[in-house]
Structures are given as structure tokens and as C-alpha cells.
Amino acid sequence: MENITIRPIVAGDEGAINEFFDAMGGESRALFNRHGGNQAGVLNFCREQNTDRCRYWMAEATDGRMAGLIFLWDLHTGVPWLGIAVREDLRGQHLGRKLIAFAQDYARENGKGGIQLTTHVANLRGQSLYETMGFRKLGTHGANGEFYYLFRFGE
């Protein structure tokens, strides 16, 4: 994945974002973009650029396609939330690792104590990635029953 650049999402990226979400298969939509929520969130960020509470970055391929998405929200807290998605035709090339390492570096450099996330119990690929990247599964979160993961700096 040497030909991938991670950069902030900015106004004008809406076309690439919509193409990225349109290219998602059924499983990715069900696990990551239920009811269009994450797509709406990143498009809203493009319009407002409210970086006080959240940050969105895209992994951009040399051909201009959006290869992946990573975001952190609740940045006003000591342990922000992570969201990540990788383009299906680029999976298996360790882009997810690169994106998570980027988020971990950003959080560490900005004085955060760690990163938290939830994932659907059926997201076995994601669970393996998170555990490889040092996240610990601590149980389930809320009424939706998703697995809750925590990465703490210094562990």
C-alpha cells in the first residue's frame, strides 16, 4: 500500500466519498453503513468542517479513488471513538493496519489516553484487525450488543 496517501477530508471530496460508499457490498453496508449513517456523517463533515469534536481522513489511491476512511470523534474526551472502512477490492493488503496506526499516532500526539470502538459481532475480519493492532475486547456495548474494544497507550 505504498501508493496510498492519507489526507484530511475536505469540501469537494463528496464525489469520492459517495463513490466509496456506493462501491460497498451488502456486508460492508450492513456492518459499517447501516441506514446510511456513516456516509451522512462524513458528507456532513465535508460541509461543516467541524474539527473540534471529530476528524475524518481518507486513504487516497494514486488513481484518485478513495481507498479507505478513518475517523475519530468525541475528540474533546480523553479516549475518542474510532471508525474505519477499507474499500472491498483493496482488502487483504494491510491498509486497515496503516489507517489504524495513523489514528493511533494522531491520538497519541494529541494527548489522548487511547481509542475506543464498537464492532458488530459478525465483523470477524475487523475483530482480528483490532486485536492485531493492540485493541482489547472488553465486552459488549449498549443495547445493540456490539463488541466494545479499547486501545490504551502504555499497555
Steps between C-alpha positions, in 0.01 A plus 500: 500500500791736428290685241237610755497847655308573819366853499227703670158494338410844367213672324502379141557134595128419487523320164780269618316437826174410327685272255676328793172429679322404176772238436433329835354154487207385710708379792696826526181701482345288774806513727625853440237715332168388643222732385764722331616640834875507443462630145277783625748577779800538269301705246381727780861539613593607144247781518570619852867408562434497875836370621442580867327169571590279203753446224459305178779380270496310175753258364538614141640277227720643225207470259299738723263236635421496868661181627402533864349718767598562859349733752523592865216666684445628852844659473416717801528187717808312616411188301336579164300254287640346182328415173673328209409355160712359218392472137403138441720445195805617702451280806776262598775753418542632859337836431289459815819467705639815342180693572478388863870579556432847360210551744707366791784740416259793472336418835835452673642825358190685621524376858223242495506201733387253237232424243173311530270339246211264461451244229226264395539148639502369140796721401763230544748665262478826696533325837817328384642831376419686822657229715811495276529877551493471880131552576347289777144372486341595830143379446190631331381856469148630547175360378634417153726226640805598297840402633681780683876539442751724675856592408696672776837661459768357723365144512 
